[in-house]
CSV table of C-alpha atoms in Angstrom, one decimal:
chain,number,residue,atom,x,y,z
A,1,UNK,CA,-1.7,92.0,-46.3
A,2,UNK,CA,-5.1,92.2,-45.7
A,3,UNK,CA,-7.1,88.3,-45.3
A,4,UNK,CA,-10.0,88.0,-48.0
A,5,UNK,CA,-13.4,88.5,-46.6
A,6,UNK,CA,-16.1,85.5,-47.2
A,7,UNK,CA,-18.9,86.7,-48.8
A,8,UNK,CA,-22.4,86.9,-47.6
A,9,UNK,CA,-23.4,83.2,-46.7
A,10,UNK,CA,-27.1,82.2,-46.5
A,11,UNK,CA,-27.9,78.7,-45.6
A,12,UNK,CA,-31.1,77.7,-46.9
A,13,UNK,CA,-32.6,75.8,-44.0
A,14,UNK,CA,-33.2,75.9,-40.2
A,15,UNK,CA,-32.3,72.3,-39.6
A,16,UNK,CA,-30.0,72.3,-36.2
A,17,UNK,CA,-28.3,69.4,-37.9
A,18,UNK,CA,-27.0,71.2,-41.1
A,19,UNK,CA,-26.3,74.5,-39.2
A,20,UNK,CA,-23.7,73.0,-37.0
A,21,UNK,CA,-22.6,71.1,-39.8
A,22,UNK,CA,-22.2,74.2,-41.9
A,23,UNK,CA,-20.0,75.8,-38.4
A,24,UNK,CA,-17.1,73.6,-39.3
A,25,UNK,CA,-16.0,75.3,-42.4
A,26,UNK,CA,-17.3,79.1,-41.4
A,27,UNK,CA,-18.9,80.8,-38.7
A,28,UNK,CA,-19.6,83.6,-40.9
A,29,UNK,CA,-23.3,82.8,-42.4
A,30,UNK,CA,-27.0,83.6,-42.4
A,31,UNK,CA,-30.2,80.8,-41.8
A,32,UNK,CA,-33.3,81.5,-43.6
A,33,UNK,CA,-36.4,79.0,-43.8
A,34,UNK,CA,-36.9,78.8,-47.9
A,35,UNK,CA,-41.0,78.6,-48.5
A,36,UNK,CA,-40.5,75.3,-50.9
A,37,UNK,CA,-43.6,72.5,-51.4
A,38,UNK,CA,-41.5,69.6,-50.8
A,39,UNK,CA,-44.1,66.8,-52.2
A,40,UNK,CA,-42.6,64.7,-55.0
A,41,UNK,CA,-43.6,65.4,-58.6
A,42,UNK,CA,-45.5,62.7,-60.1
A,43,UNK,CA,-43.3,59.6,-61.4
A,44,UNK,CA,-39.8,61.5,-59.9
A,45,UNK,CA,-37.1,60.0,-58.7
A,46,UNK,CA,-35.1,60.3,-55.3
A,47,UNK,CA,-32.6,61.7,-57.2
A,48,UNK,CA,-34.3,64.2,-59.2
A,49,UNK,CA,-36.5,64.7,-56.1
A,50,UNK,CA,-33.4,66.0,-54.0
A,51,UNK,CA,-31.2,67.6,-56.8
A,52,UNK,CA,-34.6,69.7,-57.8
A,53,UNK,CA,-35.7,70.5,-53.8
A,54,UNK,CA,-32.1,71.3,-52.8
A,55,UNK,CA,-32.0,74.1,-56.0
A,56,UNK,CA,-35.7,75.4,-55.1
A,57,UNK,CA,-34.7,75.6,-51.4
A,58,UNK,CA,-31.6,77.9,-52.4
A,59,UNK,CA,-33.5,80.1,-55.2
A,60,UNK,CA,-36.0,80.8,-52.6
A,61,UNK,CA,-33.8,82.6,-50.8
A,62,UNK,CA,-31.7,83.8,-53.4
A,63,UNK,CA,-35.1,85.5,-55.0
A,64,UNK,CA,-34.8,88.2,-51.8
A,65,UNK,CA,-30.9,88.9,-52.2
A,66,UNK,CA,-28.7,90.9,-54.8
A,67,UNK,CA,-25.6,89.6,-53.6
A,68,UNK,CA,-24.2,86.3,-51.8
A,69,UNK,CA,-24.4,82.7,-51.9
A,70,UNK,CA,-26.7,80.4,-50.8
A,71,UNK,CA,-26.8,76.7,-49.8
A,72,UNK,CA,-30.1,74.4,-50.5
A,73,UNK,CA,-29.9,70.9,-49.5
A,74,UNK,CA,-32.0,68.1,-48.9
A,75,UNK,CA,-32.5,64.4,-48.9
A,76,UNK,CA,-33.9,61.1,-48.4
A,77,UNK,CA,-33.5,57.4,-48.0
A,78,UNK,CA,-34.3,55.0,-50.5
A,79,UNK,CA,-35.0,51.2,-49.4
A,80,UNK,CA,-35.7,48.7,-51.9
A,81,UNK,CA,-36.7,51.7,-54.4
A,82,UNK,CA,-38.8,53.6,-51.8
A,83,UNK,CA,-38.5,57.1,-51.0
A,84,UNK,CA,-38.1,56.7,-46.9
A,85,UNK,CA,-38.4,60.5,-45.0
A,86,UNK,CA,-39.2,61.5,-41.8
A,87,UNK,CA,-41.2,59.3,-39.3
A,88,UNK,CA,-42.7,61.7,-37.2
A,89,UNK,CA,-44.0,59.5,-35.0
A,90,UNK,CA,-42.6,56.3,-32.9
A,91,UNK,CA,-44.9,54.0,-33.9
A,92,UNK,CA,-43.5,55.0,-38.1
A,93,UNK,CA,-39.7,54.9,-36.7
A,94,UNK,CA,-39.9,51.3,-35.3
A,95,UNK,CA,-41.3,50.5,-38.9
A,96,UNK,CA,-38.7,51.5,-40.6
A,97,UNK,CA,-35.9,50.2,-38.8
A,98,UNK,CA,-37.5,46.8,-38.4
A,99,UNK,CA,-37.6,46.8,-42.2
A,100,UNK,CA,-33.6,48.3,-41.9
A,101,UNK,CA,-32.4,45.7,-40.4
A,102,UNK,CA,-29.8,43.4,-41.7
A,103,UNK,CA,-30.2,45.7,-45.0
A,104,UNK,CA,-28.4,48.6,-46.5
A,105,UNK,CA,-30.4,51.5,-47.0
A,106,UNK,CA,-28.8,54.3,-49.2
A,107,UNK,CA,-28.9,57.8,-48.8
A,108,UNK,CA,-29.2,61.0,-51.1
A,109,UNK,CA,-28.2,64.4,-50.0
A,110,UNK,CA,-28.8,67.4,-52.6
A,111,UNK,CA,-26.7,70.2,-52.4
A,112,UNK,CA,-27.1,73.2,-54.2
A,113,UNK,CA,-24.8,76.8,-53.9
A,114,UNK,CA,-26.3,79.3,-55.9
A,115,UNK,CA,-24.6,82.9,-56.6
A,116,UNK,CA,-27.4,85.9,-55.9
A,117,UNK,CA,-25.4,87.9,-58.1
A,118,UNK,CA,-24.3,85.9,-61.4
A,119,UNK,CA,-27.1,83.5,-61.3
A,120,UNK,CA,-24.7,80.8,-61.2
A,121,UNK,CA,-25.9,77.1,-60.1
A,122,UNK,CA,-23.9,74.0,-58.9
A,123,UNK,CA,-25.8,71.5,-58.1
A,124,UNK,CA,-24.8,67.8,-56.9
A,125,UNK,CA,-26.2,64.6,-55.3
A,126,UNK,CA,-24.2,62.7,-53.3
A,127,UNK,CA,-24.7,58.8,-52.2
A,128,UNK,CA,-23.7,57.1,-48.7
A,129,UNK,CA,-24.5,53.6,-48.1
A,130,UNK,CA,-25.3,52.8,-44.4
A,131,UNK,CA,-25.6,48.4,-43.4
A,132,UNK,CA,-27.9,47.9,-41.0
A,133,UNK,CA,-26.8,45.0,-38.8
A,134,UNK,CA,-29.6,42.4,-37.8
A,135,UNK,CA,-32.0,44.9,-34.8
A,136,UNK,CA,-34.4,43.0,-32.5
A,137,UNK,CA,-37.5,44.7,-31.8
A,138,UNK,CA,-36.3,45.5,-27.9
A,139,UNK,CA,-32.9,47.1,-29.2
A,140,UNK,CA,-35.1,49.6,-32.0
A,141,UNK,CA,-37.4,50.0,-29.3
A,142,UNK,CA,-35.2,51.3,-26.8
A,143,UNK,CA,-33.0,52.9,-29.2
A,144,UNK,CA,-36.3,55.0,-30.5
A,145,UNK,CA,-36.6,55.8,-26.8
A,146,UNK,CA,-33.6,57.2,-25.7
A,147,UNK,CA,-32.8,59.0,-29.0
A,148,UNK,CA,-36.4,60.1,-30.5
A,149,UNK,CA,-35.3,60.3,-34.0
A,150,UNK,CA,-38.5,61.2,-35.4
A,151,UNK,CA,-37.7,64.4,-37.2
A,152,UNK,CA,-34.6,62.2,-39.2
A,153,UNK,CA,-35.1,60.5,-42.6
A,154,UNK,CA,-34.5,57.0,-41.8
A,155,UNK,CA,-35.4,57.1,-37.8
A,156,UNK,CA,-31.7,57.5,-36.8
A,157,UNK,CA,-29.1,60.1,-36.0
A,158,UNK,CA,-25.9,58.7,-37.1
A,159,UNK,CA,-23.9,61.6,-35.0
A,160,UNK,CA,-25.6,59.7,-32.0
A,161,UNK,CA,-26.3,56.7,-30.4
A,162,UNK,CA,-27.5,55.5,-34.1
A,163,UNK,CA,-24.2,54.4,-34.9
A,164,UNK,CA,-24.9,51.6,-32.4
A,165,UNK,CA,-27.4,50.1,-35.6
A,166,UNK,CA,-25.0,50.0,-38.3
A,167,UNK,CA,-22.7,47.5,-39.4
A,168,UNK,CA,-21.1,49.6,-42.2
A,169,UNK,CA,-21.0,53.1,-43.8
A,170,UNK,CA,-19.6,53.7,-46.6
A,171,UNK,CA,-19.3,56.8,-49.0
A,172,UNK,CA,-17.1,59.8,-49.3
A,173,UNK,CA,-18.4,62.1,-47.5
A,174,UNK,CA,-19.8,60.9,-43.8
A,175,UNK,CA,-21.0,64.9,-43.5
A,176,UNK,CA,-23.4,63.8,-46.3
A,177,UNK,CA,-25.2,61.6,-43.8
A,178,UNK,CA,-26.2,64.2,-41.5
A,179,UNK,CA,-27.3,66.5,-44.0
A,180,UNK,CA,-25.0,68.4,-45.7
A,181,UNK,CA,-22.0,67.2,-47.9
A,182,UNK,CA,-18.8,69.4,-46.8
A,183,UNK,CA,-16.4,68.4,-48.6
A,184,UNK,CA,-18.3,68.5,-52.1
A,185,UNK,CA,-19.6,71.9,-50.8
A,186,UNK,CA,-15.9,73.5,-49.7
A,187,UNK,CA,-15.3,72.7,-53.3
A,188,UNK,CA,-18.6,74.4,-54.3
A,189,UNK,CA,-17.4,77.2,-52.6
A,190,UNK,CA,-14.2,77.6,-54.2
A,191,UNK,CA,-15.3,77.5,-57.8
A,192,UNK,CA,-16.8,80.6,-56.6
A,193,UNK,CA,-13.4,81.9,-55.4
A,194,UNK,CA,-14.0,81.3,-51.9
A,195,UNK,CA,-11.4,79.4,-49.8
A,196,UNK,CA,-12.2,79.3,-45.9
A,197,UNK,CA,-9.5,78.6,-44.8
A,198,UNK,CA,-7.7,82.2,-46.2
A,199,UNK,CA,-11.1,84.1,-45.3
């Protein structure tokens, strides 16, 4: 008896983060950087914002395909009803975590899987919580230092020495955090008939 082949698996993104997230479950899949404006739509919310990016990011590369599935995600934080991304620089990263601290911040990962074939769409946003405890300005600073989190909403890498800032976490997927929900998507996956662990 012949093992079901997986097929063709396109992950919408070039993040480092989500691709090795996206090895624990298969080996077998394709990158490709989807050509999506990600600016918020006027009056949007994080939610929308991220459920609506992570479906763009996946039709873009679904538009060059006949056949396959692919996976858009994206996401944010959002702080006392802000929309909190990237810092990009050090000087925006000790901001935000000086404003982190002793707070909960939430975050919101879009995931999309979209069939190249059918047409079909799932589409979900998942929550995690993260508690910040209470940071002094030389334990940010030197955290910022030695990690450089600037390309990571929220100015942390929770797979890292980030942990050292939190308190708590708490949702149900901790995947979610870095980028890409895996249990939510392994489910995803087999709606479409595709079970990993027999492919």
């Amino acid at each position: 008896m012949t093992e079901p082949t997986l097929p063709a698996l396109y992950l919408a993104s070039t993040s480092t983060y989500r691709r090795q997230l996206l090895s624990k479950l298969t080996a077998q899949f394709h990158t490709a950087k989807p050509d999506v404006d990600e600016t918020p739509l006027a009056n949007e919310s994080a939610e929308q914002l991220v459920r609506r990016l992570a479906i763009a990011k996946a039709q873009a590369v679904v538009a060059g395909l006949n056949t396959g599935l692919v996976i858009g995600s994206d996401q944010v934080a959002v702080f006392n009803n802000d929309i909190i991304g990237k810092p990009h620089t050090a000087k925006n990263a000790l901001a935000q975590l000086r404003r982190f601290s002793g707070n909960c911040v939430t975050f919101l990962t879009g995931l999309a899987l979209v069939n190249a074939q059918s047409g079909n769409v799932q589409v979900i946003v998942e929550p995690f919580n993260v508690s910040f405890r209470t940071l002094t300005d030389a334990e940010i600073i030197a955290y910022i230092d030695k990690e450089q989190p600037l390309d990571c909403a929220g100015s942390f890498k929770s797979e890292g020495l980030g942990i050292s800032l939190f308190s708590k976490l708490s949702g149900d997927d901790p995947n979610s955090l870095i980028g890409l929900p895996l249990i939510r998507l392994n489910q995803m996956l087999l709606n479409e008939g595709v079970n990993v662990l027999l492919s």
